[in-house]
Amino acid sequence: MRQRVVRVALTAALVAVVLLAVPLALAIRSSLYADQRDTLERAALAAAVRVSPDYTTGDPVELPAPPAGGHLGLYDRHQRLRSGSGPGTGDAPVGRALGGEAVRGQSGGDLVATVPVSHAEQVIGVVRASSPADAVRDRVLAVWAVLLGVTAFALGVAVLVARRQARVLATPLEDLSRHCRAVTEGDLNARAAPSSIAEIDQVARTHNEMLRSLSELLRRERDFTANASHQLRTPLTGLQLTLEAGLEQQDDARLRPLLAEALTTTQRLHRTVEEVLRLSHPEEAPRPAAGQVAVTRLLEETRERWHGLFADDGRRLECGARELPADVRVPGGPVSEILGVLLDNARTHGRGTARVTVRDLDDALAFDVSDEGSVRGGPARLFDRGQTGDGQGTGIGLALARDLAVSLGGRLSLTRGTPATFTLLVPVRRADQESTEPADT
């Protein structure tokens, strides 16, 4: 910003110099030449007054001193030099002055002024005054040099003033930028300091107010997360322990499968709560490690969990893999939750047969979840909270699934609208890769 302000100020100064100095330089040149011609004309007039008509009969003529560095001479009607100094024969200005008019002109590199000498209403001679034009040109160049120096000085002052103003303008903005960088790095207690510029102070005040509001909002969300963590984990743990105890003590063959299913559902709910709480504190919880569950086992668990639900709706669920090596493993909990969200979305908003297909992409796996329905609405807004597979409702499932995918280092996207197909990309490790890693100490 500082350089931009200096460039703007310097450009404005240059424009001012061009608009003022150039016309001034031309005016000075014209004025100096006009002054020199006036001087020559006055010298010629003063000499013409002293010329007696008797000079034509041979009387001597005493002319005043010529201009500095110039010539002053008297010419008769035949343009011969009769007195003073100058060319022996009159030039064009002398010839024109014999016509009865004073003449200003230039001849042979000299500035010339001629004045006719009259007697009895007749021109009896011409006084010619001249000086070298080079002398006037040297004076013009000298004045222009002074003007150029003044211009350079003015531009230098303009640059200094512009740099000072740029520093005054840029320093508060740089401080505000450093403050924003500190906030980005996690320092929510940082506040922008006031400056002497009202507009920047207004931005700083607005920023500080926004930061206070965000800090309060984050504090409330953290309090809610902590409360939810306590209020959810404790009952779920107690329910899980109760179901485990009941399963160990129950001898009724009809109730044991129900208790086992309830225990599995409770454990799955507990894992879901843990994932949601982990996502709410991404800076505190590391990304889950890969290589926890074999993909074949994950597909089997998914089929067992969702087959009955789809069958109750009169629909089919197909799970399979395309030439998938047996040693491929993925983080089972998060991937299972994402597949659960996608299958629930297909069950609620889709139709026909639902399919879960896994494709091997060498360093990643692609989980394709599709059905025979279609997705309405823009794909860009599909994963926003409040959007669902059919473009209606207020669900957060797809948004949660997307966040889980990102936490794994993967990506969840809608790859086809009809038939509706969602693709989850998950980085994977082979079993041989895990065996070569050093054990944790």
XYZ file of C-alpha atoms in Angstrom:
441
model
C 0.000 0.000 0.000
C 2.826 2.381 0.814
C 4.305 2.102 -2.666
C 0.861 2.594 -4.192
C 0.310 5.810 -2.234
C 3.763 7.090 -3.215
C 3.111 6.265 -6.869
C -0.237 8.063 -6.796
C 1.281 11.149 -5.158
C 4.237 11.175 -7.540
C 1.933 10.821 -10.532
C -0.191 13.728 -9.312
C 2.949 15.829 -8.820
C 4.215 14.984 -12.302
C 0.879 15.930 -13.831
C 0.970 19.234 -11.950
C 4.523 19.873 -13.159
C 3.596 19.138 -16.750
C 0.529 21.360 -16.591
C 2.337 24.238 -14.880
C 6.056 24.049 -15.640
C 5.818 23.484 -19.395
C 3.558 26.509 -20.092
C 5.695 28.529 -17.672
C 8.879 27.538 -19.538
C 7.354 28.578 -22.858
C 6.138 31.852 -21.351
C 9.627 32.588 -19.975
C 11.187 31.942 -23.370
C 8.726 34.223 -25.120
C 9.170 36.919 -22.464
C 12.983 36.937 -22.685
C 12.957 37.234 -26.473
C 10.323 39.967 -26.292
C 12.359 41.855 -23.657
C 15.460 41.723 -25.813
C 13.562 42.996 -28.870
C 12.112 45.826 -26.750
C 15.629 46.726 -25.623
C 16.862 46.808 -29.209
C 13.901 48.915 -30.325
C 14.453 51.433 -27.516
C 18.135 51.675 -28.433
C 17.236 52.247 -32.092
C 14.658 54.917 -31.174
C 17.141 56.680 -28.911
C 19.690 56.701 -31.745
C 17.152 57.855 -34.364
C 16.302 60.895 -32.254
C 19.953 61.965 -32.294
C 20.349 61.716 -36.084
C 20.412 65.147 -37.767
C 19.055 65.580 -41.318
C 22.360 67.164 -42.253
C 24.121 63.795 -42.099
C 23.131 63.418 -45.742
C 25.476 66.332 -46.600
C 28.380 64.793 -44.745
C 27.885 66.016 -41.173
C 29.136 63.474 -38.652
C 26.589 61.510 -36.562
C 27.216 60.544 -32.940
C 25.184 57.471 -32.035
C 24.780 56.244 -28.437
C 26.536 53.097 -27.228
C 25.123 49.897 -28.742
C 23.393 47.259 -26.577
C 25.697 44.955 -24.660
C 27.309 42.560 -27.109
C 25.346 44.018 -30.033
C 25.562 46.574 -32.848
C 23.968 49.952 -33.539
C 24.320 51.601 -36.953
C 22.810 54.251 -39.245
C 21.973 53.363 -42.851
C 21.130 55.817 -45.645
C 18.458 55.404 -48.284
C 20.824 53.255 -50.350
C 21.241 50.860 -47.359
C 24.883 51.803 -46.857
C 26.289 51.941 -43.327
C 27.012 55.618 -42.590
C 27.769 55.478 -38.852
C 28.045 53.006 -35.977
C 28.535 49.273 -36.321
C 26.797 46.523 -38.175
C 26.891 44.895 -41.603
C 28.197 47.172 -44.398
C 25.027 46.739 -46.422
C 21.551 46.812 -44.972
C 19.628 43.555 -44.691
C 15.915 42.785 -45.086
C 14.756 44.562 -41.866
C 16.579 47.722 -43.022
C 14.895 47.522 -46.420
C 11.471 47.166 -44.799
C 12.145 50.086 -42.448
C 12.857 52.319 -45.448
C 9.182 51.938 -46.138
C 8.431 54.006 -43.060
C 7.705 51.428 -40.358
C 9.628 50.089 -37.409
C 10.548 46.465 -37.870
C 11.383 43.668 -35.454
C 12.950 40.560 -36.914
C 15.865 38.176 -37.083
C 18.694 38.177 -39.552
C 21.885 36.147 -39.730
C 21.534 34.723 -36.243
C 20.872 38.163 -34.709
C 17.782 39.727 -33.250
C 17.208 42.968 -35.165
C 15.118 46.096 -34.548
C 15.069 48.897 -37.192
C 13.577 52.367 -36.839
C 13.219 54.797 -39.793
C 14.646 58.341 -39.558
C 12.236 60.858 -41.109
C 12.538 64.496 -42.237
C 9.926 66.545 -44.031
C 7.689 63.461 -44.164
C 10.414 61.530 -45.958
C 12.571 58.655 -44.743
C 16.184 59.775 -44.933
C 17.755 56.805 -43.126
C 17.300 53.791 -40.847
C 18.812 53.038 -37.467
C 19.510 49.337 -36.992
C 20.089 47.758 -33.545
C 21.002 44.074 -33.219
C 22.292 41.555 -30.704
C 23.187 37.822 -31.005
C 20.221 35.488 -30.602
C 22.567 32.995 -28.897
C 22.845 35.293 -25.892
C 19.078 35.265 -25.381
C 18.976 31.517 -25.921
C 21.654 31.064 -23.233
C 19.586 33.134 -20.838
C 16.522 31.012 -21.662
C 18.460 27.819 -21.024
C 19.779 29.168 -17.739
C 16.263 30.052 -16.560
C 15.000 26.664 -17.707
C 17.782 24.987 -15.720
C 16.672 26.864 -12.611
C 13.066 25.916 -13.313
C 14.087 22.270 -13.756
C 15.932 22.349 -10.451
C 12.905 23.827 -8.710
C 10.756 21.128 -10.330
C 13.083 18.356 -9.165
C 13.095 19.828 -5.664
C 9.304 19.974 -5.680
C 9.093 16.342 -6.801
C 11.532 15.324 -4.083
C 9.454 17.125 -1.473
C 6.324 15.477 -2.910
C 7.937 12.038 -2.580
C 8.940 12.723 1.027
C 5.479 13.975 1.901
C 3.888 11.029 0.067
C 6.066 8.525 1.925
C 5.186 10.114 5.232
C 1.482 10.066 4.405
C 1.792 6.513 3.142
C 3.365 5.535 6.456
C 0.598 7.303 8.346
C -2.058 5.496 6.278
C -0.390 2.094 6.070
C 0.750 1.651 9.674
C -2.786 1.285 11.124
C -3.730 -1.110 8.320
C -0.575 -3.158 8.889
C -1.369 -3.282 12.615
C -4.902 -4.392 11.765
C -3.487 -7.076 9.445
C -1.183 -8.362 12.198
C -4.125 -8.385 14.577
C -6.222 -10.403 12.109
C -3.320 -12.819 11.651
C -3.112 -13.274 15.417
C -6.850 -13.954 15.532
C -6.454 -16.480 12.721
C -3.766 -18.237 14.750
C -6.179 -18.552 17.667
C -5.649 -15.454 19.811
C -9.262 -14.381 20.298
C -8.267 -11.846 22.957
C -6.402 -9.648 20.469
C -8.005 -6.293 19.740
C -7.219 -3.738 17.045
C -5.726 -0.516 18.412
C -7.180 2.886 17.440
C -5.338 5.218 15.076
C -5.634 8.841 13.994
C -7.643 7.996 10.856
C -11.397 7.970 11.367
C -12.202 5.527 8.567
C -9.626 2.971 9.721
C -10.777 3.416 13.315
C -14.315 2.633 12.193
C -13.099 -0.582 10.536
C -11.125 -1.502 13.676
C -14.134 -0.872 15.937
C -16.378 -2.960 13.701
C -13.777 -5.726 13.630
C -13.420 -5.689 17.418
C -17.183 -5.846 17.853
C -17.385 -8.760 15.428
C -14.559 -10.526 17.280
C -16.305 -10.042 20.620
C -19.491 -11.515 19.175
C -17.592 -14.469 17.703
C -15.744 -15.059 20.965
C -19.017 -15.105 22.868
C -20.561 -17.439 20.304
C -17.578 -19.808 20.489
C -17.695 -19.742 24.271
C -21.360 -20.713 24.230
C -20.718 -23.487 21.714
C -17.859 -24.860 23.797
C -20.009 -24.766 26.900
C -22.763 -26.569 25.021
C -20.301 -29.165 23.727
C -18.935 -29.771 27.214
C -22.433 -30.066 28.648
C -23.543 -32.348 25.828
C -20.431 -34.473 26.280
C -21.212 -34.939 29.960
C -24.959 -35.391 29.533
C -24.645 -37.893 26.662
C -21.598 -39.923 27.570
C -22.688 -40.742 31.104
C -26.188 -42.113 30.246
C -24.863 -44.007 27.224
C -22.122 -45.604 29.295
C -24.635 -46.564 31.959
C -27.024 -47.969 29.356
C -24.218 -49.947 27.759
C -23.158 -51.426 31.110
C -26.766 -52.290 31.932
C -27.275 -54.059 28.617
C -24.008 -55.958 29.020
C -25.014 -57.074 32.515
C -28.480 -58.039 31.306
C -27.012 -59.982 28.395
C -24.766 -61.969 30.750
C -27.587 -62.757 33.189
C -30.368 -63.385 30.650
C -31.045 -67.031 29.863
C -34.144 -66.488 27.741
C -33.219 -67.408 24.171
C -35.791 -64.979 22.794
C -34.502 -61.938 24.719
C -30.773 -62.446 24.206
C -30.831 -61.475 20.487
C -32.846 -58.389 21.332
C -30.439 -57.393 24.102
C -27.458 -58.030 21.816
C -28.965 -55.860 19.108
C -29.735 -53.118 21.632
C -26.155 -53.304 22.933
C -24.777 -53.040 19.385
C -27.002 -50.048 18.675
C -25.915 -48.404 21.932
C -22.247 -48.937 21.099
C -22.804 -47.507 17.643
C -24.574 -44.479 19.128
C -21.688 -44.044 21.562
C -19.213 -44.016 18.670
C -21.374 -41.513 16.803
C -21.441 -39.186 19.800
C -17.656 -39.472 20.119
C -17.184 -38.594 16.435
C -19.472 -35.570 16.678
C -17.691 -34.333 19.797
C -14.319 -34.881 18.109
C -15.410 -32.819 15.116
C -16.492 -30.017 17.445
C -12.869 -29.766 18.722
C -10.719 -30.404 15.619
C -7.717 -28.662 17.176
C -7.749 -30.983 20.176
C -8.532 -34.322 18.523
C -6.093 -35.710 15.949
C -7.237 -37.233 12.712
C -8.189 -40.921 13.156
C -5.477 -43.312 12.065
C -6.058 -45.460 8.989
C -5.815 -49.235 8.971
C -8.329 -50.115 11.672
C -10.902 -52.318 9.938
C -10.697 -54.465 6.828
C -12.971 -53.208 4.076
C -14.569 -56.649 3.607
C -15.534 -56.722 7.269
C -16.849 -53.157 7.091
C -19.057 -54.066 4.113
C -20.368 -57.126 5.930
C -21.234 -55.076 9.022
C -22.949 -52.464 6.846
C -24.997 -55.149 5.086
C -26.059 -56.684 8.411
C -27.017 -53.317 9.848
C -29.040 -51.969 6.909
C -30.360 -55.059 5.091
C -33.335 -55.488 7.391
C -34.289 -51.792 7.265
C -34.352 -51.769 3.472
C -36.197 -55.111 3.429
C -38.902 -53.652 5.687
C -39.457 -50.987 2.988
C -39.618 -53.621 0.252
C -36.245 -52.605 -1.191
C -32.929 -54.355 -1.784
C -29.425 -53.501 -0.531
C -26.364 -54.728 -2.414
C -22.805 -54.387 -1.083
C -19.760 -55.402 -3.047
C -16.201 -54.599 -4.062
C -14.438 -54.591 -7.429
C -11.170 -56.570 -7.294
C -10.376 -55.229 -3.837
C -7.238 -56.659 -2.155
C -7.900 -58.322 1.182
C -5.218 -56.315 3.003
C -6.881 -52.922 2.556
C -7.995 -51.347 5.824
C -9.828 -48.117 6.644
C -10.835 -46.255 9.823
C -13.956 -48.242 10.591
C -15.849 -45.870 12.867
C -15.910 -42.701 10.741
C -16.354 -44.587 7.433
C -19.210 -46.605 8.930
C -20.890 -43.401 10.101
C -20.547 -41.799 6.654
C -21.963 -44.877 4.925
C -24.779 -44.895 7.469
C -25.664 -41.276 6.651
C -25.609 -41.982 2.904
C -27.689 -45.148 3.225
C -30.196 -43.425 5.502
C -30.407 -40.636 2.926
C -30.988 -43.229 0.154
C -33.600 -45.031 2.262
C -35.477 -41.835 3.138
C -35.248 -39.859 -0.097
C -34.320 -42.443 -2.742
C -36.083 -45.417 -4.319
C -35.353 -48.810 -5.783
C -32.273 -50.889 -5.062
C -29.499 -49.273 -3.011
C -25.910 -50.251 -3.742
C -22.622 -49.811 -1.919
C -19.661 -50.437 -4.228
C -15.984 -50.107 -3.313
C -13.348 -49.337 -5.948
C -9.573 -49.563 -5.459
C -7.677 -46.388 -6.536
C -4.234 -47.563 -5.318
C -3.683 -44.892 -2.644
C -7.382 -44.391 -1.903
C -10.694 -46.223 -1.892
C -13.855 -44.959 -3.562
C -17.115 -45.900 -1.809
C -20.022 -45.372 -4.243
C -23.471 -45.280 -2.589
C -26.295 -45.131 -5.145
C -29.995 -45.819 -5.592
C -32.489 -45.554 -8.430
C -33.776 -42.121 -7.443
C -32.510 -38.665 -8.372
C -31.196 -35.622 -6.551
C -32.931 -32.305 -7.051
C -31.332 -28.970 -6.333
C -27.828 -27.632 -6.822
C -24.916 -29.919 -5.815
C -23.082 -26.897 -4.390
C -25.752 -26.452 -1.676
C -26.481 -30.139 -1.121
C -23.947 -30.453 1.716
C -25.048 -27.260 3.469
C -26.754 -27.731 6.781
C -30.501 -27.631 6.260
C -30.364 -29.490 2.914
C -31.361 -33.114 2.265
C -31.219 -35.507 -0.673
C -34.542 -34.351 -2.136
C -33.836 -30.642 -1.561
C -36.300 -30.426 1.329
C -36.158 -30.724 5.085
C -33.712 -29.509 7.692
C -31.281 -32.427 7.965
C -27.622 -32.154 8.899
C -26.623 -35.691 7.889
C -24.836 -34.904 4.623
C -23.043 -31.926 6.186
C -21.905 -34.158 9.072
C -20.776 -36.859 6.638
C -18.785 -34.325 4.656
C -17.035 -33.083 7.824
C -16.213 -36.674 8.813
C -14.731 -37.292 5.352
C -12.580 -34.181 5.593
C -11.367 -35.249 9.045
C -10.125 -38.476 7.433
C -8.254 -36.549 4.763
C -10.813 -37.660 2.186
C -13.685 -36.121 0.250
C -17.421 -36.712 -0.129
C -19.199 -35.511 -3.266
C -22.248 -36.054 -5.441
C -20.928 -37.728 -8.602
C -24.256 -38.316 -10.401
C -27.680 -36.766 -10.038
C -29.642 -39.551 -11.816
C -29.339 -42.216 -10.570
C -28.324 -40.543 -7.320
C -24.709 -41.496 -6.579
C -22.505 -40.228 -3.765
C -18.773 -41.052 -3.750
C -16.588 -41.141 -0.652
C -12.813 -41.035 -1.231
C -10.751 -42.371 1.713
C -6.922 -42.581 1.854
C -5.858 -46.122 2.814
C -2.857 -48.120 3.972
C -2.068 -51.721 3.116
C -1.308 -54.301 5.746
C 2.318 -54.480 4.593
C 2.650 -50.710 5.050
C 1.439 -50.968 8.625
C 3.886 -53.762 9.425
C 6.845 -51.595 8.372
C 5.929 -48.689 10.651
C 7.707 -48.482 14.021
C 5.607 -49.278 17.064
C 4.530 -46.477 19.368
C 6.436 -46.145 22.588
